[in-house]
């Protein structure tokens, strides 16, 4: 049976296999994703990001257990853009080793940079689609850190949760610089530690600086290791989803993302067609060398390729 059909019939191994295929940019995955496409678009996609050690994986573990009580099916993708060798294994360990691993309603996957960084975000997006078609109600993407790649990965989510912990100081600065604006919900985890008040004050001050939309991001406190505050977090996530739906924001988000995805696929396909026609590998390398030597600029080089293609059609 086709791998896509196996996924639609509930075969977990087929899910794992197809995610590996998208990670490896296997061309056979494209066809399977095409078969799955009509079955996607139902899941609520939740991103969780923040500095290492803030308790993201512990939060995910507790949150998922709380969803299981509501009979939800949950997909978890732990993404570590900084780990080319472990494939995100370290990041996912805490969740993978927990008792969630044997839950029939949970699917856990770790991903790292197997190829180049740009590929990770696309592979993550494809993994989300696969889990969506597999029938997951919620798909949680855990990423570490606050860099550009995390922001890109977070862009797959409908609801993004930024996790902080007391006493990080400089890390709040990092959040301010980079990703404050992507947060729909802020969590101060390890609220059992000293300094939660101060962290909350700092977050509040920064939130006031960013322009307030219709949604005011709540700042919640949790002690993930004791499951404290998990239900409030789950409620906060649901409120955000309700807001997205009632405001029409969900449709807008989905439209924008689908548009970007389509344009990026179109760009890739067009360049493949053009390169096939006018350029082999050595010609490409020679052209790159000329760009490097400043004999030609990359925009002009691209226009020349397109011209050569249309003249030789
Ligand atoms: N004191 C305290 N420790 C916590 C809390 N939540 C998680 N931890 C611990 O913090 C460490 C890092 O947690 P982890 O979930 O792996 O963080 P991640 O790197 O953000 O995924 C682990 O030892 C957890 O047991 C909490 O609320 N309070
Ligand atoms: Mg983690």
Short mmCIF file of C-alpha atoms and ligand atoms in Angstrom, two decimals:
data_model
loop_
_atom_site.label_atom_id
_atom_site.label_comp_id
_atom_site.label_asym_id
_atom_site.label_seq_id
_atom_site.Cartn_x
_atom_site.Cartn_y
_atom_site.Cartn_z
CA UNK A 1 0.00 0.00 0.00
CA UNK A 2 1.06 3.58 -0.62
CA UNK A 3 2.76 5.22 2.35
CA UNK A 4 0.14 8.02 2.36
CA UNK A 5 -2.72 5.51 2.49
CA UNK A 6 -1.03 3.71 5.35
CA UNK A 7 -0.81 7.01 7.24
CA UNK A 8 -4.49 7.71 6.61
CA UNK A 9 -5.28 4.23 7.95
CA UNK A 10 -3.43 5.04 11.18
CA UNK A 11 -0.06 3.35 10.61
CA UNK A 12 2.43 5.08 12.93
CA UNK A 13 5.49 3.55 11.28
CA UNK A 14 4.43 5.03 7.98
CA UNK A 15 4.26 8.45 9.68
CA UNK A 16 7.82 8.06 10.99
CA UNK A 17 9.00 6.86 7.59
CA UNK A 18 7.49 9.75 5.64
CA UNK A 19 8.91 12.32 8.08
CA UNK A 20 12.36 10.79 7.50
CA UNK A 21 11.76 11.06 3.78
CA UNK A 22 10.93 14.78 3.97
CA UNK A 23 14.00 15.32 6.14
CA UNK A 24 16.11 13.69 3.44
CA UNK A 25 14.34 15.68 0.68
CA UNK A 26 13.34 12.38 -0.90
CA UNK A 27 11.47 13.23 -4.13
CA UNK A 28 9.05 10.35 -3.47
CA UNK A 29 7.74 12.28 -0.44
CA UNK A 30 6.21 14.93 -2.71
CA UNK A 31 3.66 12.51 -4.11
CA UNK A 32 2.70 11.23 -0.66
CA UNK A 33 2.29 14.80 0.65
CA UNK A 34 0.02 15.46 -2.33
CA UNK A 35 -2.24 12.57 -1.35
CA UNK A 36 -2.30 13.80 2.26
CA UNK A 37 -3.04 17.43 1.38
CA UNK A 38 -6.87 17.14 1.31
CA UNK A 39 -6.70 15.65 4.81
CA UNK A 40 -4.74 18.54 6.34
CA UNK A 41 -5.80 21.88 7.78
CA UNK A 42 -7.64 20.59 10.83
CA UNK A 43 -5.01 20.59 13.57
CA UNK A 44 -4.28 23.44 15.95
CA UNK A 45 -0.54 24.06 15.71
CA UNK A 46 1.17 25.27 18.87
CA UNK A 47 4.78 26.51 19.03
CA UNK A 48 6.76 26.53 22.26
CA UNK A 49 10.09 28.29 22.33
CA UNK A 50 12.50 29.79 24.84
CA UNK A 51 16.01 29.40 26.23
CA UNK A 52 17.48 25.97 27.00
CA UNK A 53 16.59 24.73 30.46
CA UNK A 54 13.52 26.94 30.87
CA UNK A 55 11.38 23.82 31.19
CA UNK A 56 9.82 23.69 27.72
CA UNK A 57 9.95 19.91 27.42
CA UNK A 58 8.59 19.47 30.94
CA UNK A 59 5.76 21.88 30.09
CA UNK A 60 5.02 19.99 26.88
CA UNK A 61 4.96 16.71 28.77
CA UNK A 62 2.45 18.03 31.32
CA UNK A 63 0.38 19.88 28.77
CA UNK A 64 0.07 16.76 26.63
CA UNK A 65 -1.03 14.71 29.64
CA UNK A 66 -3.67 17.31 30.32
CA UNK A 67 -4.88 17.11 26.70
CA UNK A 68 -5.01 13.31 26.94
CA UNK A 69 -7.55 13.64 29.75
CA UNK A 70 -9.74 15.41 27.19
CA UNK A 71 -9.22 12.55 24.72
CA UNK A 72 -7.22 14.71 22.33
CA UNK A 73 -4.66 13.27 19.94
CA UNK A 74 -1.34 15.10 20.11
CA UNK A 75 1.69 15.29 17.84
CA UNK A 76 4.96 16.60 19.26
CA UNK A 77 7.85 17.80 17.14
CA UNK A 78 11.02 18.76 19.03
CA UNK A 79 13.22 20.85 16.74
CA UNK A 80 16.80 21.75 17.51
CA UNK A 81 18.26 23.96 14.78
CA UNK A 82 21.63 24.00 16.53
CA UNK A 83 22.23 20.27 16.50
CA UNK A 84 23.38 18.99 13.14
CA UNK A 85 24.59 15.69 14.57
CA UNK A 86 22.07 14.61 17.16
CA UNK A 87 19.07 15.21 14.94
CA UNK A 88 17.46 17.05 17.84
CA UNK A 89 17.78 13.92 19.94
CA UNK A 90 18.98 15.69 23.09
CA UNK A 91 16.16 18.19 22.94
CA UNK A 92 13.55 15.50 22.59
CA UNK A 93 15.00 13.20 25.23
CA UNK A 94 12.97 14.40 28.15
CA UNK A 95 9.73 13.86 26.27
CA UNK A 96 10.81 10.75 24.48
CA UNK A 97 11.92 8.99 27.62
CA UNK A 98 8.72 9.85 29.45
CA UNK A 99 5.69 7.59 29.60
CA UNK A 100 4.13 9.56 26.73
CA UNK A 101 6.10 7.43 24.35
CA UNK A 102 3.77 4.48 24.79
CA UNK A 103 0.57 6.53 24.51
CA UNK A 104 -1.44 5.52 21.43
CA UNK A 105 -2.80 9.07 21.09
CA UNK A 106 0.64 10.70 21.08
CA UNK A 107 3.24 10.81 18.34
CA UNK A 108 6.68 12.23 19.22
CA UNK A 109 9.40 13.17 16.77
CA UNK A 110 12.75 14.96 17.13
CA UNK A 111 14.25 16.87 14.23
CA UNK A 112 17.59 18.58 13.74
CA UNK A 113 19.50 20.09 10.86
CA UNK A 114 20.28 17.09 8.70
CA UNK A 115 20.80 19.20 5.64
CA UNK A 116 21.03 22.96 5.57
CA UNK A 117 19.16 25.19 7.98
CA UNK A 118 16.64 26.46 5.46
CA UNK A 119 15.60 22.86 4.87
CA UNK A 120 14.75 22.34 8.53
CA UNK A 121 11.89 24.81 8.53
CA UNK A 122 10.42 23.22 5.40
CA UNK A 123 10.83 19.72 6.82
CA UNK A 124 9.15 20.87 10.04
CA UNK A 125 6.25 22.27 8.02
CA UNK A 126 5.93 18.97 6.16
CA UNK A 127 6.08 16.98 9.42
CA UNK A 128 3.24 19.16 10.73
CA UNK A 129 1.17 18.33 7.64
CA UNK A 130 1.83 14.62 8.01
CA UNK A 131 0.72 14.66 11.66
CA UNK A 132 -2.27 16.80 10.72
CA UNK A 133 -3.36 14.26 8.10
CA UNK A 134 -2.70 11.50 10.66
CA UNK A 135 -5.54 13.05 12.67
CA UNK A 136 -3.74 14.87 15.47
CA UNK A 137 -5.91 17.53 17.15
CA UNK A 138 -2.96 19.51 18.48
CA UNK A 139 0.54 19.58 17.10
CA UNK A 140 3.15 21.03 19.43
CA UNK A 141 6.46 22.23 18.03
CA UNK A 142 9.18 22.73 20.66
CA UNK A 143 12.18 24.81 19.57
CA UNK A 144 15.08 26.06 21.60
CA UNK A 145 16.51 29.56 21.50
CA UNK A 146 15.66 32.89 19.95
CA UNK A 147 17.39 33.12 16.60
CA UNK A 148 16.10 33.64 13.09
CA UNK A 149 15.63 29.93 12.45
CA UNK A 150 13.46 29.58 15.57
CA UNK A 151 11.32 32.47 14.41
CA UNK A 152 10.99 30.76 11.06
CA UNK A 153 10.03 27.47 12.65
CA UNK A 154 7.60 29.25 14.97
CA UNK A 155 5.93 30.67 11.87
CA UNK A 156 4.35 27.25 11.34
CA UNK A 157 2.34 27.68 14.55
CA UNK A 158 -1.08 29.26 15.04
CA UNK A 159 -0.36 29.92 18.71
CA UNK A 160 3.16 30.64 19.92
CA UNK A 161 4.16 30.32 23.55
CA UNK A 162 7.36 31.97 24.78
CA UNK A 163 8.77 30.37 27.91
CA UNK A 164 10.94 32.32 30.32
CA UNK A 165 12.24 31.53 33.76
CA UNK A 166 13.16 33.76 36.68
CA UNK A 167 16.66 35.13 36.88
CA UNK A 168 17.70 34.88 33.27
CA UNK A 169 18.40 38.58 32.85
CA UNK A 170 20.27 38.60 29.60
CA UNK A 171 18.00 36.08 27.97
CA UNK A 172 15.07 38.43 28.32
CA UNK A 173 17.17 40.88 26.36
CA UNK A 174 17.51 38.25 23.65
CA UNK A 175 13.78 37.79 23.53
CA UNK A 176 13.24 41.53 23.35
CA UNK A 177 15.60 41.86 20.43
CA UNK A 178 14.29 38.99 18.39
CA UNK A 179 11.06 37.30 19.07
CA UNK A 180 8.91 39.24 21.52
CA UNK A 181 6.42 40.03 18.78
CA UNK A 182 5.76 36.40 17.90
CA UNK A 183 4.57 35.54 21.42
CA UNK A 184 0.82 34.97 21.83
CA UNK A 185 1.22 33.64 25.36
CA UNK A 186 4.10 34.23 27.77
CA UNK A 187 4.92 31.66 30.40
CA UNK A 188 7.17 32.22 33.38
CA UNK A 189 8.05 28.66 34.31
CA UNK A 190 9.94 27.68 37.46
CA UNK A 191 7.73 30.10 39.34
CA UNK A 192 8.87 28.22 42.45
CA UNK A 193 12.17 30.05 42.08
CA UNK A 194 12.99 33.53 43.27
CA UNK A 195 12.60 36.43 40.90
CA UNK A 196 9.33 35.56 39.13
CA UNK A 197 7.88 38.97 40.06
CA UNK A 198 10.78 40.75 38.50
CA UNK A 199 10.66 38.63 35.35
CA UNK A 200 6.96 39.39 35.05
CA UNK A 201 7.56 43.13 35.46
CA UNK A 202 10.21 43.07 32.76
CA UNK A 203 8.01 41.11 30.38
CA UNK A 204 5.11 43.45 31.03
CA UNK A 205 7.26 46.50 30.35
CA UNK A 206 8.41 45.03 27.05
CA UNK A 207 4.90 44.02 26.05
CA UNK A 208 3.74 47.58 26.59
CA UNK A 209 6.37 48.78 24.16
CA UNK A 210 5.27 46.46 21.40
CA UNK A 211 2.16 47.66 19.60
CA UNK A 212 -0.96 46.15 21.07
CA UNK A 213 -3.14 44.33 18.60
CA UNK A 214 -6.60 42.99 19.41
CA UNK A 215 -5.04 40.13 21.33
CA UNK A 216 -3.28 40.97 24.59
CA UNK A 217 -0.77 38.19 25.31
CA UNK A 218 -1.31 36.88 28.83
CA UNK A 219 1.65 36.29 31.13
CA UNK A 220 1.14 33.01 32.96
CA UNK A 221 3.15 31.40 35.73
CA UNK A 222 3.80 27.69 35.87
CA UNK A 223 5.76 25.16 37.87
CA UNK A 224 5.90 22.51 35.19
CA UNK A 225 7.66 19.94 37.35
CA UNK A 226 4.62 19.99 39.72
CA UNK A 227 2.02 20.47 36.96
CA UNK A 228 1.13 23.82 38.55
CA UNK A 229 -0.58 26.22 36.17
CA UNK A 230 -0.93 23.69 33.36
CA UNK A 231 -4.72 23.88 33.17
CA UNK A 232 -4.55 27.69 33.05
CA UNK A 233 -2.04 27.39 30.23
CA UNK A 234 -4.28 24.96 28.38
CA UNK A 235 -7.19 27.39 28.82
CA UNK A 236 -5.02 30.27 27.59
CA UNK A 237 -4.16 28.29 24.47
CA UNK A 238 -7.85 27.57 23.85
CA UNK A 239 -8.74 31.24 24.33
CA UNK A 240 -6.18 32.20 21.75
CA UNK A 241 -7.62 29.68 19.29
CA UNK A 242 -11.12 31.06 19.91
CA UNK A 243 -9.78 34.57 19.29
CA UNK A 244 -8.08 33.46 16.05
CA UNK A 245 -11.30 31.91 14.79
CA UNK A 246 -13.75 34.62 15.85
CA UNK A 247 -11.59 37.48 14.57
CA UNK A 248 -11.00 35.86 11.19
CA UNK A 249 -7.28 35.93 11.97
CA UNK A 250 -6.96 32.16 11.55
CA UNK A 251 -8.13 32.33 7.94
CA UNK A 252 -5.81 35.23 7.24
CA UNK A 253 -2.83 33.42 8.79
CA UNK A 254 -3.55 30.26 6.84
CA UNK A 255 -4.00 32.21 3.62
CA UNK A 256 -0.71 34.08 4.04
CA UNK A 257 1.22 30.92 4.83
CA UNK A 258 -0.25 28.94 1.99
CA UNK A 259 0.55 31.80 -0.35
CA UNK A 260 4.17 31.97 0.85
CA UNK A 261 4.54 28.23 0.61
CA UNK A 262 3.10 28.15 -2.90
CA UNK A 263 5.34 30.99 -4.09
CA UNK A 264 8.41 29.36 -2.63
CA UNK A 265 7.56 26.02 -4.28
CA UNK A 266 6.84 27.80 -7.56
CA UNK A 267 10.17 29.63 -7.36
CA UNK A 268 12.00 26.37 -6.73
CA UNK A 269 10.27 24.57 -9.59
CA UNK A 270 10.84 27.41 -12.04
CA UNK A 271 14.52 27.58 -11.20
CA UNK A 272 14.80 23.81 -11.64
CA UNK A 273 13.25 24.08 -15.14
CA UNK A 274 15.51 26.96 -16.12
CA UNK A 275 18.67 25.38 -14.75
CA UNK A 276 17.90 22.07 -16.49
CA UNK A 277 17.72 23.88 -19.77
CA UNK A 278 20.62 26.31 -19.64
CA UNK A 279 23.04 25.04 -17.07
CA UNK A 280 24.86 21.94 -15.93
CA UNK A 281 26.77 21.66 -12.66
CA UNK A 282 30.12 22.88 -13.99
CA UNK A 283 28.55 25.85 -15.76
CA UNK A 284 26.80 26.75 -12.51
CA UNK A 285 30.07 26.58 -10.59
CA UNK A 286 31.79 28.73 -13.20
CA UNK A 287 29.03 31.32 -12.92
CA UNK A 288 29.26 31.33 -9.12
CA UNK A 289 33.02 31.83 -9.44
CA UNK A 290 32.43 34.86 -11.67
CA UNK A 291 30.02 36.31 -9.13
CA UNK A 292 32.63 35.73 -6.43
CA UNK A 293 35.27 37.50 -8.50
CA UNK A 294 32.86 40.40 -8.88
CA UNK A 295 32.78 40.03 -12.65
CA UNK A 296 29.01 39.89 -12.52
CA UNK A 297 26.44 40.49 -9.80
CA UNK A 298 24.00 37.74 -8.79
CA UNK A 299 20.87 39.60 -9.97
CA UNK A 300 22.37 40.15 -13.42
CA UNK A 301 23.51 36.51 -13.49
CA UNK A 302 19.97 35.34 -12.71
CA UNK A 303 18.46 37.63 -15.39
CA UNK A 304 20.98 36.33 -17.94
CA UNK A 305 19.96 32.75 -17.16
CA UNK A 306 16.30 33.57 -17.65
CA UNK A 307 17.05 35.39 -20.92
CA UNK A 308 19.10 32.47 -22.22
CA UNK A 309 16.25 30.14 -21.29
CA UNK A 310 13.58 32.14 -23.09
CA UNK A 311 15.72 32.66 -26.19
CA UNK A 312 16.41 28.93 -26.47
CA UNK A 313 12.93 27.66 -25.87
N1 LIG B 1 12.42 24.13 39.90
C1 LIG B 1 11.82 23.82 38.76
N2 LIG B 1 12.45 23.03 37.88
C2 LIG B 1 11.82 22.75 36.72
C3 LIG B 1 10.54 23.25 36.41
N3 LIG B 1 10.19 22.82 35.19
C4 LIG B 1 11.21 22.08 34.74
N4 LIG B 1 12.21 22.04 35.64
C5 LIG B 1 13.50 21.35 35.52
O1 LIG B 1 14.33 22.13 34.67
C6 LIG B 1 15.21 21.29 33.92
C7 LIG B 1 15.10 21.60 32.43
O2 LIG B 1 13.81 21.23 31.98
P1 LIG B 1 13.49 20.94 30.45
O3 LIG B 1 12.04 20.67 30.37
O4 LIG B 1 14.40 19.91 29.90
O5 LIG B 1 13.85 22.35 29.79
P2 LIG B 1 13.94 22.74 28.22
O6 LIG B 1 15.40 22.73 27.88
O7 LIG B 1 13.39 24.12 28.16
O8 LIG B 1 13.15 21.76 27.44
C8 LIG B 1 14.81 19.88 34.27
O9 LIG B 1 15.70 19.39 35.23
C9 LIG B 1 13.41 20.02 34.83
O10 LIG B 1 13.09 18.99 35.74
C10 LIG B 1 9.89 24.07 37.39
O11 LIG B 1 8.78 24.59 37.20
N5 LIG B 1 10.58 24.33 38.54
MG1 LIG B 2 13.57 20.60 25.78
#
